[in-house]
Every structure is written in structure tokens, then in C-alpha cells.
Amino acid sequence: DNTPCLKLITDKMGIFALLDEECALGKGTDTSFLANISQRHAKHPFFEKKRLAKTSFVIHHYAGDVDYEVSGFLEKNRDTLKDAMKLLMTKSKDPFIASLIEPPAEGHHKKITVAGYYKQQLHQLMDLINSSNPHWIRCIKPHPAKKPRMWAGLQVWSQLNSAGVMGTVKVRKAGFPVRIAFEEFY
């Protein structure tokens, strides 16, 4: 379950909210953003600020640790899509291109940041997933070179562990190897 990690990123005082807050401040900087999230999330189990890292932090995602370099975060987050570009895309004759983005809002409105747009998309995805009964296919990448007959054992093990396969194997080895249908059992 990746919910605590998602909350760290998307909650009201999560990383995206603090990023948008820094962007709203006229004098916000990448280093003040890093100091702010480090102070707020220092005790969060999915967040880490390494002592020697002056411009980066780590998020412990379900599939492994990811280092984030904050240089340019605020500038990239302020990069809002211009209304003319939105209009151009929505008027496309290709239905796929036209569906990629919503048309610009009428009147004066607050420009949405990159983090805000991503957060909206994430909530829409989670609503869709929670409203359906998804079935997952676990794909394993055997090695980074993408050549035949090569295996990177640690990489494969890490992917299997992250996907929950190794946990399932442990449960099965512990004495629960068979799933009996409810109708047969009852």
C-alpha cells in the first residue's frame, strides 16, 4: 500500500502544497522550499534529508528510494501552460490530442501549477482505480542493457520484492499454499 507515500506528496501540507506555497511567495527559492519540507517532514518514514546533501531529498517509494534534486523546482513548477496552447490543443482534429487537456477557463482564474495539475490527475486516477476492480500484470525487467539471455539477479529480486511476489512466496511457504474457493470450503 503506497497511501502514506502519496499522502506525503499530495496532502494539504504535503510536498506539492509546500511547493505551490513557495511559488506563490514572491521571494521563494529552491533552498527555502527544501528547508521547509525538511522541517515539516523530518519525522515522516517516507522522507529523508541526508545531512551532506545540500540541494536534494529522498522519498522512499514502494519500489525503492528516489533522490530529488531541488535545483529548478520552483521555476519548473511555475511553468503553466499558456491559454493559447490549451486552445490550440483542444481544437485539434485528432480526438486523442484534443482530449489530452481541458480548454482554458473563462475569465480571471488562478493559474494551476505543474504540481497542482499532477495532483489533479493523480486524484482522478485514484478515483478511477477505486471505482473499478483492477487486475495487475507484473512485468519484470531482467536487466538494464535490454539484451537477450542476460539477468541482473539483484535487480530482478528487487522488482519481485516491490511487486509483492516475494511476500506471497513467504506466505505460501509458511503453510498457506492452496487457495480454496469459498463454495468448496463452506
GROMACS .gro file of C-alpha atoms in nm:
model
  186
    1ASP     CA    1   0.000   0.000   0.000
    2ASN     CA    2   0.155   0.325  -0.116
    3THR     CA    3  -0.101   0.552   0.055
    4PRO     CA    4   0.134   0.704   0.318
    5CYS     CA    5   0.383   0.795   0.047
    6LEU     CA    6   0.109   0.951  -0.169
    7LYS     CA    7  -0.015   1.149   0.132
    8LEU     CA    8   0.337   1.280   0.193
    9ILE     CA    9   0.336   1.416  -0.160
   10THR     CA   10  -0.025   1.529  -0.210
   11ASP     CA   11  -0.180   1.614   0.131
   12LYS     CA   12  -0.267   1.969   0.238
   13MET     CA   13   0.077   2.021   0.391
   14GLY     CA   14   0.247   1.772   0.161
   15ILE     CA   15   0.537   1.833  -0.071
   16PHE     CA   16   0.322   1.963  -0.359
   17ALA     CA   17   0.132   2.204  -0.134
   18LEU     CA   18   0.457   2.339   0.008
   19LEU     CA   19   0.600   2.371  -0.343
   20ASP     CA   20   0.295   2.571  -0.454
   21GLU     CA   21   0.323   2.785  -0.139
   22GLU     CA   22   0.687   2.867  -0.220
   23CYS     CA   23   0.587   2.952  -0.577
   24ALA     CA   24   0.315   3.187  -0.450
   25LEU     CA   25   0.568   3.374  -0.237
   26GLY     CA   26   0.749   3.639  -0.435
   27LYS     CA   27   1.080   3.555  -0.270
   28GLY     CA   28   1.052   3.177  -0.254
   29THR     CA   29   1.364   2.984  -0.357
   30ASP     CA   30   1.457   2.622  -0.416
   31THR     CA   31   1.665   2.618  -0.097
   32SER     CA   32   1.383   2.769   0.113
   33PHE     CA   33   1.149   2.504  -0.033
   34LEU     CA   34   1.394   2.230   0.069
   35ALA     CA   35   1.430   2.378   0.418
   36ASN     CA   36   1.052   2.397   0.452
   37ILE     CA   37   0.982   2.036   0.350
   38SER     CA   38   1.277   1.912   0.556
   39GLN     CA   39   1.140   2.085   0.864
   40ARG     CA   40   0.780   1.970   0.810
   41HIS     CA   41   0.852   1.609   0.711
   42ALA     CA   42   1.171   1.528   0.901
   43LYS     CA   43   0.998   1.254   1.103
   44HIS     CA   44   0.795   1.108   0.815
   45PRO     CA   45   0.907   0.748   0.745
   46PHE     CA   46   0.897   0.800   0.366
   47PHE     CA   47   1.101   1.123   0.370
   48GLU     CA   48   1.474   1.165   0.420
   49LYS     CA   49   1.707   1.463   0.404
   50LYS     CA   50   2.066   1.346   0.403
   51ARG     CA   51   2.300   1.562   0.608
   52LEU     CA   52   2.560   1.613   0.339
   53ALA     CA   53   2.307   1.672   0.061
   54LYS     CA   54   2.257   2.047   0.040
   55THR     CA   55   2.011   2.054  -0.253
   56SER     CA   56   1.833   1.719  -0.250
   57PHE     CA   57   1.600   1.494  -0.055
   58VAL     CA   58   1.490   1.130  -0.078
   59ILE     CA   59   1.142   0.978  -0.091
   60HIS     CA   60   1.118   0.611  -0.002
   61HIS     CA   61   0.867   0.488  -0.262
   62TYR     CA   62   0.731   0.132  -0.253
   63ALA     CA   63   0.962   0.032  -0.538
   64GLY     CA   64   1.275   0.192  -0.395
   65ASP     CA   65   1.436   0.518  -0.292
   66VAL     CA   66   1.428   0.817  -0.528
   67ASP     CA   67   1.661   1.116  -0.490
   68TYR     CA   68   1.512   1.452  -0.588
   69GLU     CA   69   1.738   1.745  -0.676
   70VAL     CA   70   1.556   2.072  -0.594
   71SER     CA   71   1.753   2.296  -0.829
   72GLY     CA   72   1.495   2.447  -1.063
   73PHE     CA   73   1.190   2.302  -0.882
   74LEU     CA   74   1.014   2.637  -0.837
   75GLU     CA   75   1.084   2.756  -1.191
   76LYS     CA   76   0.957   2.429  -1.339
   77ASN     CA   77   0.651   2.428  -1.114
   78ARG     CA   78   0.554   2.782  -1.220
   79ASP     CA   79   0.566   2.673  -1.586
   80THR     CA   80   0.195   2.699  -1.654
   81LEU     CA   81   0.060   2.608  -1.994
   82LYS     CA   82  -0.048   2.918  -2.184
   83ASP     CA   83  -0.418   2.953  -2.269
   84ALA     CA   84  -0.335   2.986  -2.640
   85MET     CA   85  -0.162   2.646  -2.632
   86LYS     CA   86  -0.455   2.489  -2.447
   87LEU     CA   87  -0.695   2.630  -2.706
   88LEU     CA   88  -0.479   2.505  -2.992
   89MET     CA   89  -0.466   2.153  -2.848
   90THR     CA   90  -0.839   2.132  -2.774
   91LYS     CA   91  -0.920   2.243  -3.133
   92SER     CA   92  -0.707   1.964  -3.281
   93LYS     CA   93  -0.874   1.739  -3.541
   94ASP     CA   94  -0.710   1.439  -3.375
   95PRO     CA   95  -0.952   1.331  -3.098
   96PHE     CA   96  -0.668   1.194  -2.884
   97ILE     CA   97  -0.476   1.525  -2.889
   98ALA     CA   98  -0.798   1.718  -2.821
   99SER     CA   99  -0.871   1.501  -2.516
  100LEU     CA  100  -0.529   1.546  -2.355
  101ILE     CA  101  -0.602   1.879  -2.192
  102GLU     CA  102  -0.905   2.077  -2.079
  103PRO     CA  103  -0.990   2.404  -2.255
  104PRO     CA  104  -0.885   2.726  -2.082
  105ALA     CA  105  -1.123   2.861  -1.818
  106GLU     CA  106  -1.316   3.177  -1.894
  107GLY     CA  107  -1.246   3.497  -1.700
  108HIS     CA  108  -0.982   3.557  -1.437
  109HIS     CA  109  -0.871   3.242  -1.262
  110LYS     CA  110  -0.577   3.121  -1.064
  111LYS     CA  111  -0.317   2.959  -1.286
  112ILE     CA  112  -0.262   2.597  -1.193
  113THR     CA  113   0.098   2.490  -1.133
  114VAL     CA  114   0.260   2.174  -1.262
  115ALA     CA  115   0.230   2.017  -0.915
  116GLY     CA  116  -0.136   2.117  -0.895
  117TYR     CA  117  -0.208   1.967  -1.236
  118TYR     CA  118  -0.026   1.645  -1.144
  119LYS     CA  119  -0.217   1.629  -0.816
  120GLN     CA  120  -0.550   1.662  -1.003
  121GLN     CA  121  -0.450   1.384  -1.242
  122LEU     CA  122  -0.341   1.161  -0.953
  123HIS     CA  123  -0.674   1.209  -0.773
  124GLN     CA  124  -0.864   1.131  -1.095
  125LEU     CA  125  -0.655   0.816  -1.143
  126MET     CA  126  -0.712   0.705  -0.783
  127ASP     CA  127  -1.087   0.769  -0.815
  128LEU     CA  128  -1.092   0.556  -1.131
  129ILE     CA  129  -0.889   0.275  -0.970
  130ASN     CA  130  -1.103   0.279  -0.655
  131SER     CA  131  -1.426   0.268  -0.860
  132SER     CA  132  -1.319  -0.042  -1.053
  133ASN     CA  133  -1.181  -0.386  -0.987
  134PRO     CA  134  -0.835  -0.365  -1.144
  135HIS     CA  135  -0.622  -0.665  -1.231
  136TRP     CA  136  -0.248  -0.606  -1.237
  137ILE     CA  137   0.011  -0.760  -1.462
  138ARG     CA  138   0.355  -0.777  -1.307
  139CYS     CA  139   0.627  -0.707  -1.560
  140ILE     CA  140   0.986  -0.775  -1.465
  141LYS     CA  141   1.276  -0.603  -1.637
  142PRO     CA  142   1.559  -0.862  -1.630
  143HIS     CA  143   1.846  -0.613  -1.674
  144PRO     CA  144   1.912  -0.255  -1.788
  145ALA     CA  145   2.101  -0.350  -2.108
  146LYS     CA  146   1.787  -0.490  -2.279
  147LYS     CA  147   1.978  -0.772  -2.448
  148PRO     CA  148   1.868  -1.137  -2.472
  149ARG     CA  149   1.975  -1.403  -2.221
  150MET     CA  150   2.100  -1.162  -1.956
  151TRP     CA  151   1.981  -1.141  -1.595
  152ALA     CA  152   2.071  -0.897  -1.321
  153GLY     CA  153   1.974  -1.107  -1.019
  154LEU     CA  154   1.958  -0.828  -0.761
  155GLN     CA  155   1.752  -0.608  -0.992
  156VAL     CA  156   1.504  -0.890  -1.061
  157TRP     CA  157   1.480  -0.974  -0.689
  158SER     CA  158   1.420  -0.608  -0.602
  159GLN     CA  159   1.138  -0.584  -0.858
  160LEU     CA  160   0.978  -0.908  -0.737
  161ASN     CA  161   1.002  -0.784  -0.378
  162SER     CA  162   0.849  -0.446  -0.466
  163ALA     CA  163   0.565  -0.612  -0.657
  164GLY     CA  164   0.476  -0.827  -0.355
  165VAL     CA  165   0.569  -1.156  -0.519
  166MET     CA  166   0.833  -1.240  -0.258
  167GLY     CA  167   0.584  -1.169   0.022
  168THR     CA  168   0.335  -1.405  -0.140
  169VAL     CA  169   0.604  -1.674  -0.166
  170LYS     CA  170   0.680  -1.635   0.206
  171VAL     CA  171   0.312  -1.675   0.296
  172ARG     CA  172   0.281  -1.983   0.076
  173LYS     CA  173   0.597  -2.136   0.225
  174ALA     CA  174   0.462  -2.071   0.576
  175GLY     CA  175   0.182  -2.320   0.522
  176PHE     CA  176  -0.084  -2.145   0.320
  177PRO     CA  177  -0.004  -2.287  -0.025
  178VAL     CA  178  -0.357  -2.351  -0.150
  179ARG     CA  179  -0.648  -2.117  -0.206
  180ILE     CA  180  -0.977  -2.297  -0.167
  181ALA     CA  181  -1.284  -2.139  -0.323
  182PHE     CA  182  -1.543  -2.026  -0.067
  183GLU     CA  183  -1.813  -2.250  -0.216
  184GLU     CA  184  -1.588  -2.559  -0.184
  185PHE     CA  185  -1.477  -2.470   0.168
  186TYR     CA  186  -1.816  -2.380   0.309
   0.00000   0.00000   0.00000
